[in-house]
Amino acid sequence: MSAMRTMLVSIGLVGIVGVGYGMWAIISPGEERKREMLKNLPEANPLRMEESRKRNALMLQVLKEAAETNENIARGIGSQK
């Protein structure tokens, strides 16, 4: 009886894994769709990529300046001495 139960549970688990893999294969995009998605990424456009680099450089500059100062800008204007 125990061997029969073990076999049924094993077959059930293999079946569930098979159904999951089948669903994954149906849902996942094909090669052409993957290429289309990669083509539409912002990194594929040189102009947008350059804008991102400039924005990141400005943000790093602001963070560096904030780290070098002792002033706490998070408190706001109203709480200054």
CSV table of N, CA, C and O in Angstrom, one decimal:
chain,number,residue,atom,x,y,z
A,1,MET,N,0.8,-1.2,0.0
A,1,MET,CA,0.0,0.0,0.0
A,1,MET,C,0.9,1.3,0.0
A,1,MET,O,0.6,2.2,-0.7
A,2,SER,N,1.9,1.2,0.8
A,2,SER,CA,2.8,2.4,0.9
A,2,SER,C,3.6,2.6,-0.4
A,2,SER,O,3.8,3.7,-0.8
A,3,ALA,N,4.0,1.5,-1.1
A,3,ALA,CA,4.7,1.6,-2.4
A,3,ALA,C,3.7,2.2,-3.4
A,3,ALA,O,4.2,3.0,-4.2
A,4,MET,N,2.5,1.8,-3.4
A,4,MET,CA,1.5,2.3,-4.4
A,4,MET,C,1.3,3.8,-4.2
A,4,MET,O,1.2,4.6,-5.1
A,5,ARG,N,1.2,4.3,-2.9
A,5,ARG,CA,1.0,5.7,-2.6
A,5,ARG,C,2.2,6.5,-3.0
A,5,ARG,O,2.1,7.6,-3.6
A,6,THR,N,3.4,6.0,-2.8
A,6,THR,CA,4.7,6.6,-3.2
A,6,THR,C,4.7,6.8,-4.7
A,6,THR,O,5.1,7.9,-5.2
A,7,MET,N,4.3,5.8,-5.4
A,7,MET,CA,4.3,5.8,-6.9
A,7,MET,C,3.3,6.9,-7.4
A,7,MET,O,3.6,7.7,-8.3
A,8,LEU,N,2.1,6.9,-6.8
A,8,LEU,CA,1.1,7.8,-7.2
A,8,LEU,C,1.5,9.3,-6.9
A,8,LEU,O,1.3,10.2,-7.8
A,9,VAL,N,2.1,9.5,-5.8
A,9,VAL,CA,2.6,10.8,-5.4
A,9,VAL,C,3.7,11.3,-6.4
A,9,VAL,O,3.7,12.4,-6.9
A,10,SER,N,4.6,10.3,-6.7
A,10,SER,CA,5.7,10.6,-7.6
A,10,SER,C,5.2,11.0,-9.0
A,10,SER,O,5.6,11.9,-9.7
A,11,ILE,N,4.3,10.2,-9.5
A,11,ILE,CA,3.7,10.4,-10.8
A,11,ILE,C,2.9,11.8,-10.8
A,11,ILE,O,3.0,12.5,-11.8
A,12,GLY,N,2.2,12.1,-9.7
A,12,GLY,CA,1.5,13.3,-9.6
A,12,GLY,C,2.5,14.5,-9.7
A,12,GLY,O,2.2,15.5,-10.3
A,13,LEU,N,3.6,14.4,-8.9
A,13,LEU,CA,4.6,15.5,-8.9
A,13,LEU,C,5.2,15.7,-10.3
A,13,LEU,O,5.4,16.8,-10.8
A,14,VAL,N,5.5,14.6,-11.0
A,14,VAL,CA,6.1,14.7,-12.3
A,14,VAL,C,5.1,15.3,-13.3
A,14,VAL,O,5.4,16.1,-14.1
A,15,GLY,N,3.8,15.0,-13.1
A,15,GLY,CA,2.8,15.6,-13.9
A,15,GLY,C,2.6,17.1,-13.7
A,15,GLY,O,2.5,17.8,-14.6
A,16,ILE,N,2.7,17.5,-12.4
A,16,ILE,CA,2.6,18.9,-12.1
A,16,ILE,C,3.8,19.7,-12.7
A,16,ILE,O,3.6,20.8,-13.3
A,17,VAL,N,5.0,19.1,-12.6
A,17,VAL,CA,6.2,19.7,-13.2
A,17,VAL,C,6.0,19.8,-14.7
A,17,VAL,O,6.4,20.8,-15.3
A,18,GLY,N,5.5,18.8,-15.3
A,18,GLY,CA,5.3,18.8,-16.7
A,18,GLY,C,4.3,19.8,-17.2
A,18,GLY,O,4.5,20.5,-18.2
A,19,VAL,N,3.2,20.0,-16.4
A,19,VAL,CA,2.2,21.0,-16.8
A,19,VAL,C,2.9,22.4,-16.6
A,19,VAL,O,2.7,23.3,-17.5
A,20,GLY,N,3.6,22.6,-15.6
A,20,GLY,CA,4.3,23.9,-15.4
A,20,GLY,C,5.3,24.2,-16.5
A,20,GLY,O,5.3,25.3,-17.0
A,21,TYR,N,6.0,23.2,-16.9
A,21,TYR,CA,7.0,23.5,-18.0
A,21,TYR,C,6.2,23.8,-19.3
A,21,TYR,O,6.6,24.6,-20.1
A,22,GLY,N,5.2,23.0,-19.5
A,22,GLY,CA,4.4,23.3,-20.7
A,22,GLY,C,3.8,24.7,-20.7
A,22,GLY,O,3.8,25.4,-21.8
A,23,MET,N,3.3,25.1,-19.6
A,23,MET,CA,2.7,26.5,-19.5
A,23,MET,C,3.8,27.5,-19.7
A,23,MET,O,3.6,28.5,-20.4
A,24,TRP,N,5.0,27.3,-19.2
A,24,TRP,CA,6.1,28.2,-19.4
A,24,TRP,C,6.5,28.3,-20.8
A,24,TRP,O,6.8,29.3,-21.4
A,25,ALA,N,6.5,27.1,-21.5
A,25,ALA,CA,6.9,27.1,-22.9
A,25,ALA,C,5.9,27.9,-23.8
A,25,ALA,O,6.2,28.5,-24.8
A,26,ILE,N,4.6,27.8,-23.4
A,26,ILE,CA,3.6,28.5,-24.2
A,26,ILE,C,3.7,30.0,-23.9
A,26,ILE,O,3.5,30.8,-24.9
A,27,ILE,N,3.9,30.4,-22.7
A,27,ILE,CA,3.9,31.9,-22.3
A,27,ILE,C,5.1,32.6,-22.8
A,27,ILE,O,5.1,33.8,-23.1
A,28,SER,N,6.3,32.0,-22.7
A,28,SER,CA,7.5,32.6,-23.0
A,28,SER,C,7.6,33.1,-24.4
A,28,SER,O,7.1,32.4,-25.3
A,29,PRO,N,8.2,34.3,-24.7
A,29,PRO,CA,8.2,34.9,-26.0
A,29,PRO,C,9.2,34.1,-26.9
A,29,PRO,O,10.2,33.5,-26.5
A,30,GLY,N,8.9,34.1,-28.2
A,30,GLY,CA,9.8,33.5,-29.2
A,30,GLY,C,11.0,34.3,-29.5
A,30,GLY,O,11.1,35.4,-29.0
A,31,GLU,N,11.9,33.8,-30.3
A,31,GLU,CA,13.1,34.5,-30.7
A,31,GLU,C,12.9,35.8,-31.3
A,31,GLU,O,13.5,36.8,-31.0
A,32,GLU,N,11.9,35.9,-32.3
A,32,GLU,CA,11.6,37.1,-33.0
A,32,GLU,C,11.1,38.2,-32.0
A,32,GLU,O,11.5,39.3,-32.0
A,33,ARG,N,10.2,37.7,-31.1
A,33,ARG,CA,9.7,38.7,-30.1
A,33,ARG,C,10.8,39.2,-29.2
A,33,ARG,O,10.8,40.3,-28.8
A,34,LYS,N,11.7,38.3,-28.8
A,34,LYS,CA,12.8,38.7,-27.9
A,34,LYS,C,13.7,39.8,-28.6
A,34,LYS,O,14.1,40.8,-28.0
A,35,ARG,N,14.0,39.5,-29.9
A,35,ARG,CA,14.8,40.5,-30.7
A,35,ARG,C,14.0,41.9,-30.8
A,35,ARG,O,14.6,42.9,-30.7
A,36,GLU,N,12.7,41.8,-31.0
A,36,GLU,CA,11.9,43.0,-31.1
A,36,GLU,C,12.0,43.8,-29.7
A,36,GLU,O,12.1,45.0,-29.7
A,37,MET,N,11.8,43.1,-28.6
A,37,MET,CA,11.9,43.7,-27.3
A,37,MET,C,13.2,44.3,-27.0
A,37,MET,O,13.3,45.4,-26.5
A,38,LEU,N,14.3,43.6,-27.4
A,38,LEU,CA,15.7,44.2,-27.2
A,38,LEU,C,15.9,45.4,-28.1
A,38,LEU,O,16.6,46.4,-27.6
A,39,LYS,N,15.3,45.5,-29.3
A,39,LYS,CA,15.4,46.6,-30.1
A,39,LYS,C,14.8,47.8,-29.6
A,39,LYS,O,15.2,49.0,-29.8
A,40,ASN,N,13.7,47.6,-28.8
A,40,ASN,CA,12.9,48.7,-28.3
A,40,ASN,C,13.4,49.2,-26.9
A,40,ASN,O,12.8,50.1,-26.3
A,41,LEU,N,14.4,48.6,-26.3
A,41,LEU,CA,14.9,49.0,-25.1
A,41,LEU,C,15.5,50.4,-25.2
A,41,LEU,O,16.1,50.8,-26.2
A,42,PRO,N,15.5,51.2,-24.1
A,42,PRO,CA,16.1,52.5,-24.2
A,42,PRO,C,17.6,52.5,-24.5
A,42,PRO,O,18.1,53.4,-25.1
A,43,GLU,N,18.2,51.4,-24.0
A,43,GLU,CA,19.7,51.3,-24.3
A,43,GLU,C,20.0,51.2,-25.7
A,43,GLU,O,21.2,51.4,-26.1
A,44,ALA,N,19.1,50.8,-26.6
A,44,ALA,CA,19.3,50.6,-28.0
A,44,ALA,C,19.4,51.9,-28.7
A,44,ALA,O,19.9,52.0,-29.8
A,45,ASN,N,18.8,53.0,-28.2
A,45,ASN,CA,18.8,54.3,-28.8
A,45,ASN,C,20.0,55.1,-28.3
A,45,ASN,O,20.0,55.4,-27.1
A,46,PRO,N,20.9,55.5,-29.1
A,46,PRO,CA,22.1,56.2,-28.6
A,46,PRO,C,21.8,57.5,-28.0
A,46,PRO,O,22.4,57.9,-27.0
A,47,LEU,N,20.8,58.2,-28.5
A,47,LEU,CA,20.4,59.5,-28.0
A,47,LEU,C,19.9,59.4,-26.6
A,47,LEU,O,20.3,60.1,-25.7
A,48,ARG,N,19.0,58.4,-26.3
A,48,ARG,CA,18.5,58.2,-25.0
A,48,ARG,C,19.5,57.7,-24.0
A,48,ARG,O,19.5,58.1,-22.8
A,49,MET,N,20.4,56.9,-24.6
A,49,MET,CA,21.5,56.4,-23.7
A,49,MET,C,22.4,57.6,-23.2
A,49,MET,O,22.8,57.6,-22.1
A,50,GLU,N,22.7,58.5,-24.1
A,50,GLU,CA,23.5,59.7,-23.8
A,50,GLU,C,22.8,60.5,-22.8
A,50,GLU,O,23.4,61.0,-21.8
A,51,GLU,N,21.5,60.7,-22.9
A,51,GLU,CA,20.7,61.5,-21.9
A,51,GLU,C,20.8,60.8,-20.6
A,51,GLU,O,20.9,61.5,-19.5
A,52,SER,N,20.7,59.5,-20.6
A,52,SER,CA,20.8,58.8,-19.3
A,52,SER,C,22.1,58.9,-18.6
A,52,SER,O,22.2,59.1,-17.4
A,53,ARG,N,23.2,58.9,-19.4
A,53,ARG,CA,24.5,59.1,-18.9
A,53,ARG,C,24.7,60.5,-18.3
A,53,ARG,O,25.3,60.6,-17.2
A,54,LYS,N,24.2,61.5,-19.0
A,54,LYS,CA,24.3,62.9,-18.5
A,54,LYS,C,23.5,63.0,-17.2
A,54,LYS,O,24.0,63.6,-16.2
A,55,ARG,N,22.3,62.5,-17.1
A,55,ARG,CA,21.4,62.5,-15.9
A,55,ARG,C,22.1,61.8,-14.8
A,55,ARG,O,22.1,62.3,-13.6
A,56,ASN,N,22.7,60.7,-15.0
A,56,ASN,CA,23.4,59.9,-14.0
A,56,ASN,C,24.6,60.7,-13.5
A,56,ASN,O,24.9,60.7,-12.3
A,57,ALA,N,25.3,61.3,-14.4
A,57,ALA,CA,26.5,62.1,-14.0
A,57,ALA,C,26.1,63.3,-13.1
A,57,ALA,O,26.7,63.6,-12.1
A,58,LEU,N,25.0,64.0,-13.4
A,58,LEU,CA,24.5,65.1,-12.6
A,58,LEU,C,24.0,64.6,-11.2
A,58,LEU,O,24.3,65.2,-10.2
A,59,MET,N,23.3,63.4,-11.2
A,59,MET,CA,22.9,62.9,-9.9
A,59,MET,C,24.1,62.5,-9.0
A,59,MET,O,24.1,62.8,-7.8
A,60,LEU,N,25.1,61.9,-9.6
A,60,LEU,CA,26.3,61.6,-8.8
A,60,LEU,C,27.0,62.8,-8.3
A,60,LEU,O,27.5,62.9,-7.2
A,61,GLN,N,27.0,63.9,-9.1
A,61,GLN,CA,27.6,65.2,-8.7
A,61,GLN,C,26.8,65.7,-7.5
A,61,GLN,O,27.4,66.2,-6.5
A,62,VAL,N,25.5,65.7,-7.6
A,62,VAL,CA,24.7,66.3,-6.5
A,62,VAL,C,24.9,65.4,-5.2
A,62,VAL,O,25.1,66.0,-4.1
A,63,LEU,N,25.0,64.1,-5.4
A,63,LEU,CA,25.2,63.3,-4.2
A,63,LEU,C,26.6,63.5,-3.6
A,63,LEU,O,26.7,63.5,-2.4
A,64,LYS,N,27.6,63.7,-4.4
A,64,LYS,CA,28.9,64.0,-3.9
A,64,LYS,C,29.0,65.3,-3.2
A,64,LYS,O,29.5,65.4,-2.1
A,65,GLU,N,28.3,66.3,-3.7
A,65,GLU,CA,28.3,67.6,-3.1
A,65,GLU,C,27.5,67.5,-1.7
A,65,GLU,O,27.9,68.1,-0.7
A,66,ALA,N,26.4,66.8,-1.7
A,66,ALA,CA,25.7,66.6,-0.5
A,66,ALA,C,26.5,65.8,0.6
A,66,ALA,O,26.4,66.1,1.8
A,67,ALA,N,27.3,64.9,0.1
A,67,ALA,CA,28.1,64.1,1.1
A,67,ALA,C,29.2,65.0,1.7
A,67,ALA,O,29.6,64.7,2.8
A,68,GLU,N,29.7,66.0,0.9
A,68,GLU,CA,30.8,66.8,1.4
A,68,GLU,C,30.4,67.9,2.3
A,68,GLU,O,31.2,68.5,3.0
A,69,THR,N,29.1,68.2,2.4
A,69,THR,CA,28.6,69.3,3.2
A,69,THR,C,28.1,68.8,4.6
A,69,THR,O,27.7,67.7,4.7
A,70,ASN,N,28.1,69.7,5.6
A,70,ASN,CA,27.6,69.3,6.9
A,70,ASN,C,26.1,69.8,7.0
A,70,ASN,O,25.5,69.5,8.0
A,71,GLU,N,25.6,70.5,6.1
A,71,GLU,CA,24.3,71.0,6.1
A,71,GLU,C,23.3,69.9,5.9
A,71,GLU,O,23.4,69.1,5.0
A,72,ASN,N,22.2,69.9,6.7
A,72,ASN,CA,21.2,68.8,6.6
A,72,ASN,C,20.0,69.5,5.8
A,72,ASN,O,19.2,70.2,6.4
A,73,ILE,N,19.9,69.2,4.5
A,73,ILE,CA,18.9,69.8,3.7
A,73,ILE,C,17.5,69.0,3.9
A,73,ILE,O,16.5,69.5,3.5
A,74,ALA,N,17.5,67.9,4.6
A,74,ALA,CA,16.3,67.1,4.8
A,74,ALA,C,15.4,67.8,5.8
A,74,ALA,O,14.2,67.6,5.8
A,75,ARG,N,15.9,68.6,6.7
A,75,ARG,CA,15.1,69.3,7.7
A,75,ARG,C,14.3,70.4,7.1
A,75,ARG,O,13.3,70.8,7.7
A,76,GLY,N,14.6,70.9,6.0
A,76,GLY,CA,13.8,72.0,5.4
A,76,GLY,C,14.2,73.4,5.9
A,76,GLY,O,15.1,73.6,6.7
A,77,ILE,N,13.6,74.4,5.3
A,77,ILE,CA,13.9,75.8,5.6
A,77,ILE,C,13.4,76.2,7.0
A,77,ILE,O,14.0,77.0,7.7
A,78,GLY,N,12.2,75.8,7.4
A,78,GLY,CA,11.6,76.2,8.6
A,78,GLY,C,12.3,75.9,9.9
A,78,GLY,O,12.1,76.5,10.9
A,79,SER,N,13.1,74.9,9.9
A,79,SER,CA,13.8,74.5,11.1
A,79,SER,C,15.2,75.0,11.3
A,79,SER,O,15.9,74.5,12.2
A,80,GLN,N,15.6,76.0,10.5
A,80,GLN,CA,16.9,76.5,10.7
A,80,GLN,C,17.0,77.4,11.9
A,80,GLN,O,16.1,78.0,12.3
A,81,LYS,N,18.2,77.5,12.5
A,81,LYS,CA,18.5,78.3,13.7
A,81,LYS,C,18.5,79.7,13.4
A,81,LYS,O,19.0,80.2,12.5
